[in-house]
Short mmCIF file of C-alpha atoms in Angstrom, two decimals:
data_model
loop_
_atom_site.label_atom_id
_atom_site.label_comp_id
_atom_site.label_asym_id
_atom_site.label_seq_id
_atom_site.Cartn_x
_atom_site.Cartn_y
_atom_site.Cartn_z
CA UNK A 1 -103.07 10.50 -91.48
CA UNK A 2 -103.86 7.07 -90.04
CA UNK A 3 -104.14 5.47 -93.53
CA UNK A 4 -101.83 3.91 -95.68
CA UNK A 5 -101.86 5.74 -98.78
CA UNK A 6 -103.08 4.33 -102.10
CA UNK A 7 -100.41 5.07 -104.86
CA UNK A 8 -101.95 3.32 -107.91
CA UNK A 9 -104.02 0.68 -109.23
CA UNK A 10 -102.93 -1.92 -111.90
CA UNK A 11 -105.40 -3.89 -114.14
CA UNK A 12 -104.34 -7.30 -115.88
CA UNK A 13 -106.99 -9.38 -117.24
CA UNK A 14 -109.45 -10.41 -114.43
CA UNK A 15 -106.91 -9.08 -112.01
CA UNK A 16 -106.57 -5.80 -110.15
CA UNK A 17 -103.47 -5.00 -108.34
CA UNK A 18 -103.27 -2.31 -105.74
CA UNK A 19 -100.00 -0.24 -104.86
CA UNK A 20 -99.75 1.29 -101.33
CA UNK A 21 -97.36 3.46 -99.64
CA UNK A 22 -94.62 1.37 -97.68
CA UNK A 23 -94.92 1.87 -94.01
CA UNK A 24 -92.27 0.47 -91.63
CA UNK A 25 -93.70 -1.54 -88.88
CA UNK A 26 -95.80 -4.78 -87.77
CA UNK A 27 -99.39 -5.39 -87.78
CA UNK A 28 -101.49 -4.72 -84.64
CA UNK A 29 -102.21 -8.65 -84.40
CA UNK A 30 -98.71 -9.40 -84.08
CA UNK A 31 -97.87 -6.83 -81.53
CA UNK A 32 -100.78 -8.05 -79.43
CA UNK A 33 -100.03 -11.75 -79.86
CA UNK A 34 -96.61 -12.73 -80.96
CA UNK A 35 -96.55 -16.50 -81.07
CA UNK A 36 -92.94 -16.68 -80.35
CA UNK A 37 -93.34 -15.14 -77.00
CA UNK A 38 -96.92 -15.09 -75.97
CA UNK A 39 -96.13 -13.03 -72.65
CA UNK A 40 -94.79 -10.36 -74.17
CA UNK A 41 -96.05 -7.20 -75.91
CA UNK A 42 -94.55 -4.12 -77.26
CA UNK A 43 -97.91 -2.35 -76.44
CA UNK A 44 -97.47 -2.84 -72.72
CA UNK A 45 -98.83 0.79 -71.56
CA UNK A 46 -102.20 1.86 -71.54
CA UNK A 47 -101.42 5.13 -73.61
CA UNK A 48 -99.98 3.20 -76.20
CA UNK A 49 -102.88 1.28 -76.94
CA UNK A 50 -105.40 4.11 -76.42
CA UNK A 51 -103.10 6.14 -79.10
CA UNK A 52 -103.98 3.00 -81.50
CA UNK A 53 -107.54 3.05 -80.88
CA UNK A 54 -107.83 6.77 -81.23
CA UNK A 55 -105.53 6.52 -84.52
CA UNK A 56 -108.00 3.95 -86.11
CA UNK A 57 -110.83 5.65 -85.09
CA UNK A 58 -109.99 8.70 -86.78
CA UNK A 59 -108.90 7.04 -89.62
CA UNK A 60 -112.01 5.01 -90.32
CA UNK A 61 -113.99 8.36 -89.51
CA UNK A 62 -112.11 9.78 -92.67
CA UNK A 63 -112.98 7.01 -94.74
CA UNK A 64 -116.50 7.07 -93.86
CA UNK A 65 -117.31 10.82 -93.95
CA UNK A 66 -114.53 12.51 -95.87
CA UNK A 67 -112.60 10.06 -98.20
CA UNK A 68 -115.93 9.18 -100.31
CA UNK A 69 -117.16 12.68 -101.44
CA UNK A 70 -120.69 12.07 -102.54
CA UNK A 71 -120.70 7.96 -101.90
CA UNK A 72 -120.92 6.30 -98.22
CA UNK A 73 -117.07 4.79 -98.44
CA UNK A 74 -116.75 1.57 -96.65
CA UNK A 75 -113.41 -0.47 -95.32
CA UNK A 76 -115.19 -3.84 -95.67
CA UNK A 77 -111.73 -5.49 -94.37
CA UNK A 78 -110.81 -3.84 -90.84
CA UNK A 79 -108.98 -6.15 -88.73
CA UNK A 80 -105.96 -6.28 -86.48
CA UNK A 81 -103.78 -7.62 -88.87
CA UNK A 82 -104.76 -5.40 -91.35
CA UNK A 83 -103.74 -2.10 -88.97
CA UNK A 84 -99.87 -1.42 -89.04
CA UNK A 85 -98.28 -0.23 -85.75
CA UNK A 86 -95.51 2.11 -86.54
CA UNK A 87 -92.38 3.15 -84.65
CA UNK A 88 -91.04 5.26 -82.85
CA UNK A 89 -94.45 6.53 -81.61
CA UNK A 90 -96.57 3.52 -81.91
CA UNK A 91 -99.03 5.35 -84.13
CA UNK A 92 -101.70 3.18 -86.22
CA UNK A 93 -102.18 3.24 -89.80
CA UNK A 94 -105.21 1.34 -91.78
CA UNK A 95 -104.41 -0.87 -94.65
CA UNK A 96 -106.38 -1.55 -97.43
CA UNK A 97 -108.26 1.55 -98.04
CA UNK A 98 -109.85 1.75 -101.29
CA UNK A 99 -109.93 -2.20 -101.82
CA UNK A 100 -113.81 -2.64 -101.34
CA UNK A 101 -114.66 0.15 -104.04
CA UNK A 102 -112.03 -1.09 -106.37
CA UNK A 103 -112.63 -4.83 -106.42
CA UNK A 104 -116.33 -4.89 -105.49
CA UNK A 105 -118.53 -5.81 -102.41
CA UNK A 106 -120.20 -2.91 -100.88
CA UNK A 107 -123.80 -1.71 -100.83
CA UNK A 108 -123.38 0.31 -104.01
CA UNK A 109 -121.72 -2.62 -105.54
CA UNK A 110 -124.48 -5.09 -104.61
CA UNK A 111 -127.77 -2.83 -105.47
CA UNK A 112 -127.33 -4.37 -109.27
CA UNK A 113 -126.80 -7.66 -108.37
CA UNK A 114 -129.57 -10.37 -107.71
CA UNK A 115 -130.86 -11.25 -104.49
CA UNK A 116 -129.06 -14.77 -104.46
CA UNK A 117 -125.57 -14.29 -103.49
CA UNK A 118 -123.33 -17.31 -104.12
CA UNK A 119 -121.32 -18.84 -101.06
CA UNK A 120 -118.03 -17.46 -102.10
CA UNK A 121 -119.58 -14.01 -101.70
CA UNK A 122 -120.79 -14.68 -98.14
CA UNK A 123 -117.46 -15.53 -96.93
CA UNK A 124 -115.39 -12.50 -97.90
CA UNK A 125 -115.13 -11.15 -94.93
CA UNK A 126 -112.96 -12.17 -91.83
CA UNK A 127 -114.07 -14.43 -89.21
CA UNK A 128 -114.64 -12.66 -85.90
CA UNK A 129 -114.93 -9.27 -87.32
CA UNK A 130 -118.18 -9.81 -89.53
CA UNK A 131 -121.40 -8.16 -88.40
CA UNK A 132 -124.27 -10.45 -88.57
CA UNK A 133 -126.06 -8.59 -91.16
CA UNK A 134 -122.62 -9.03 -93.17
CA UNK A 135 -122.51 -12.66 -92.79
CA UNK A 136 -126.03 -13.02 -93.90
CA UNK A 137 -125.65 -10.95 -96.84
CA UNK A 138 -122.29 -10.56 -97.75
CA UNK A 139 -122.66 -6.58 -98.31
CA UNK A 140 -120.60 -4.54 -96.51
CA UNK A 141 -121.80 -1.09 -95.14
CA UNK A 142 -120.31 1.76 -93.18
CA UNK A 143 -122.35 -0.01 -89.89
CA UNK A 144 -120.46 -3.38 -90.28
CA UNK A 145 -117.18 -1.76 -90.46
CA UNK A 146 -118.28 -0.07 -87.15
CA UNK A 147 -119.17 -3.70 -85.83
CA UNK A 148 -115.33 -4.67 -87.07
CA UNK A 149 -114.04 -1.59 -85.22
CA UNK A 150 -115.49 -2.53 -82.08
CA UNK A 151 -113.98 -5.81 -82.16
CA UNK A 152 -110.87 -4.36 -82.81
CA UNK A 153 -111.16 -1.92 -79.62
CA UNK A 154 -112.00 -5.38 -77.63
CA UNK A 155 -108.79 -6.60 -79.00
CA UNK A 156 -106.51 -3.90 -77.58
CA UNK A 157 -108.24 -3.95 -74.33
CA UNK A 158 -107.73 -7.81 -73.78
CA UNK A 159 -104.94 -8.71 -76.11
CA UNK A 160 -107.03 -11.70 -77.16
CA UNK A 161 -108.43 -12.98 -80.33
CA UNK A 162 -111.96 -12.15 -81.57
CA UNK A 163 -112.65 -15.64 -81.38
CA UNK A 164 -111.10 -18.44 -79.80
CA UNK A 165 -112.11 -22.20 -79.05
CA UNK A 166 -111.98 -24.31 -75.91
CA UNK A 167 -112.30 -28.23 -75.54
CA UNK A 168 -115.43 -28.84 -72.96
CA UNK A 169 -114.62 -32.18 -71.37
CA UNK A 170 -118.21 -32.54 -70.49
CA UNK A 171 -119.84 -32.24 -73.88
CA UNK A 172 -116.62 -33.39 -75.63
CA UNK A 173 -117.09 -30.54 -78.27
CA UNK A 174 -114.97 -27.39 -78.59
CA UNK A 175 -116.97 -24.16 -77.38
CA UNK A 176 -116.75 -20.83 -79.16
CA UNK A 177 -115.31 -17.96 -76.85
CA UNK A 178 -116.18 -14.64 -78.02
CA UNK A 179 -114.39 -11.54 -76.60
CA UNK A 180 -117.94 -9.80 -77.30
CA UNK A 181 -119.48 -12.07 -74.81
CA UNK A 182 -116.75 -11.61 -71.97
CA UNK A 183 -116.79 -7.91 -72.45
CA UNK A 184 -120.63 -7.97 -71.71
CA UNK A 185 -119.82 -10.05 -68.63
CA UNK A 186 -117.08 -7.69 -67.46
CA UNK A 187 -119.44 -4.71 -67.40
CA UNK A 188 -122.86 -5.90 -66.67
CA UNK A 189 -124.45 -4.72 -63.63
CA UNK A 190 -124.95 -6.97 -60.79
CA UNK A 191 -122.02 -9.63 -61.62
CA UNK A 192 -121.77 -13.08 -59.89
CA UNK A 193 -121.12 -13.45 -56.14
CA UNK A 194 -121.69 -9.74 -55.96
CA UNK A 195 -118.33 -8.66 -57.55
CA UNK A 196 -118.09 -5.05 -58.82
CA UNK A 197 -117.51 -3.96 -62.38
CA UNK A 198 -114.18 -2.67 -61.20
CA UNK A 199 -112.91 -6.06 -60.19
CA UNK A 200 -114.50 -7.79 -63.21
CA UNK A 201 -112.87 -5.47 -65.87
CA UNK A 202 -109.14 -5.64 -63.85
CA UNK A 203 -109.72 -9.59 -64.35
CA UNK A 204 -110.74 -9.12 -67.89
CA UNK A 205 -108.28 -6.37 -69.39
CA UNK A 206 -104.83 -7.74 -70.57
CA UNK A 207 -102.52 -8.89 -67.84
CA UNK A 208 -99.53 -7.68 -69.64
CA UNK A 209 -100.51 -4.19 -68.66
CA UNK A 210 -99.52 -5.01 -65.24
CA UNK A 211 -103.05 -3.47 -63.67
CA UNK A 212 -101.73 0.01 -64.53
CA UNK A 213 -104.64 1.67 -66.31
CA UNK A 214 -107.49 3.90 -65.61
CA UNK A 215 -110.54 1.85 -64.80
CA UNK A 216 -112.89 4.20 -65.22
CA UNK A 217 -111.77 4.99 -68.66
CA UNK A 218 -111.41 1.23 -69.55
CA UNK A 219 -114.98 0.58 -68.70
CA UNK A 220 -116.08 3.66 -70.84
CA UNK A 221 -113.98 2.39 -73.78
CA UNK A 222 -115.47 -1.15 -73.20
CA UNK A 223 -119.19 0.22 -73.50
CA UNK A 224 -118.39 2.19 -76.63
CA UNK A 225 -116.87 -0.96 -78.08
CA UNK A 226 -119.98 -2.75 -76.92
CA UNK A 227 -122.21 0.01 -78.73
CA UNK A 228 -120.40 -0.64 -82.10
CA UNK A 229 -120.92 -4.42 -81.95
CA UNK A 230 -124.74 -4.08 -81.43
CA UNK A 231 -126.67 -7.04 -83.02
CA UNK A 232 -128.97 -4.45 -85.02
CA UNK A 233 -127.34 -2.30 -87.14
CA UNK A 234 -129.30 0.86 -86.42
CA UNK A 235 -128.41 0.47 -83.11
CA UNK A 236 -124.67 1.14 -83.74
CA UNK A 237 -123.44 4.65 -83.74
CA UNK A 238 -121.32 6.22 -86.37
CA UNK A 239 -117.62 6.81 -86.70
CA UNK A 240 -118.04 10.42 -86.32
CA UNK A 241 -119.56 9.91 -82.98
CA UNK A 242 -117.18 7.15 -82.33
CA UNK A 243 -114.14 9.07 -83.10
CA UNK A 244 -115.48 11.96 -80.77
CA UNK A 245 -115.62 9.55 -77.55
CA UNK A 246 -112.53 8.08 -77.85
CA UNK A 247 -110.66 11.31 -78.43
CA UNK A 248 -112.33 12.47 -74.97
CA UNK A 249 -111.15 9.06 -73.66
CA UNK A 250 -107.53 9.45 -74.72
CA UNK A 251 -107.53 12.71 -73.13
CA UNK A 252 -108.80 11.29 -70.03
CA UNK A 253 -106.01 8.78 -70.27
CA UNK A 254 -103.40 11.28 -70.57
CA UNK A 255 -104.29 13.01 -67.56
CA UNK A 256 -104.21 10.08 -65.54
CA UNK A 257 -100.88 8.86 -67.16
CA UNK A 258 -99.63 12.80 -66.07
CA UNK A 259 -100.71 12.20 -62.63
CA UNK A 260 -99.21 9.18 -62.16
CA UNK A 261 -96.32 9.96 -64.14
CA UNK A 262 -96.56 6.42 -66.07
CA UNK A 263 -93.73 6.06 -68.39
CA UNK A 264 -95.19 6.54 -71.86
CA UNK A 265 -91.87 6.11 -73.84
CA UNK A 266 -90.77 2.59 -74.94
CA UNK A 267 -87.23 1.74 -75.86
CA UNK A 268 -88.23 -2.30 -77.20
CA UNK A 269 -88.60 -2.98 -81.04
CA UNK A 270 -91.38 -3.98 -83.21
CA UNK A 271 -89.03 -6.59 -84.61
CA UNK A 272 -89.10 -10.55 -84.52
CA UNK A 273 -88.52 -11.82 -80.82
#
């Protein structure tokens, strides 16, 4: 199971306390971007990242299509810092399952609410992971979860944060850089200077993988992620379809790894460095 188990709930006045199973490991955000050593990552192989992508895809598919019984369950807070990477197999587990339903903020929750949403409700999501309609309404849906999942996949591919800001000397303002935009530039046809998709992808994918990854699989995974982050929620796929696609890409990656005898066992620790 790729989800951290919710053990119980305690209510005290206006506060709700959720108790989850303890899982040893580190969050995905820290595994990808350790501030103490930004040039190092424990996820230094392609297969380690494909394992995480597969685990998270199936975990979110379970939440959407199995766990909710007669209602459309949503996660609402999917992000890299809410995914635990466990040792020694580097499997991934999704945190905070059930928080949206127990604490409010789902579509079913909001049907009974007036259309005027407070500013507080509109910023309950996480910067960089919120879909356009989630930002506009504050209402979480399965399609907004799919959007957040697409962002997580792009993080796995690049190792970068969803959004960064770079100072532009010309305008003397900070310019927002999005991995969604850079992903589109990497796989779009007819790149600048006649540069092919393969070359652009190799420059875009995390350098710490040392160019050791199946480019064709990486391109397909990028395109799946970009489908997940479509502006129109109706154009985004459902998680059942996404999980199936990523499972096939995992198998293709495994064949590539076996063919080239790429080491998949890593002896390093997730602990602070």
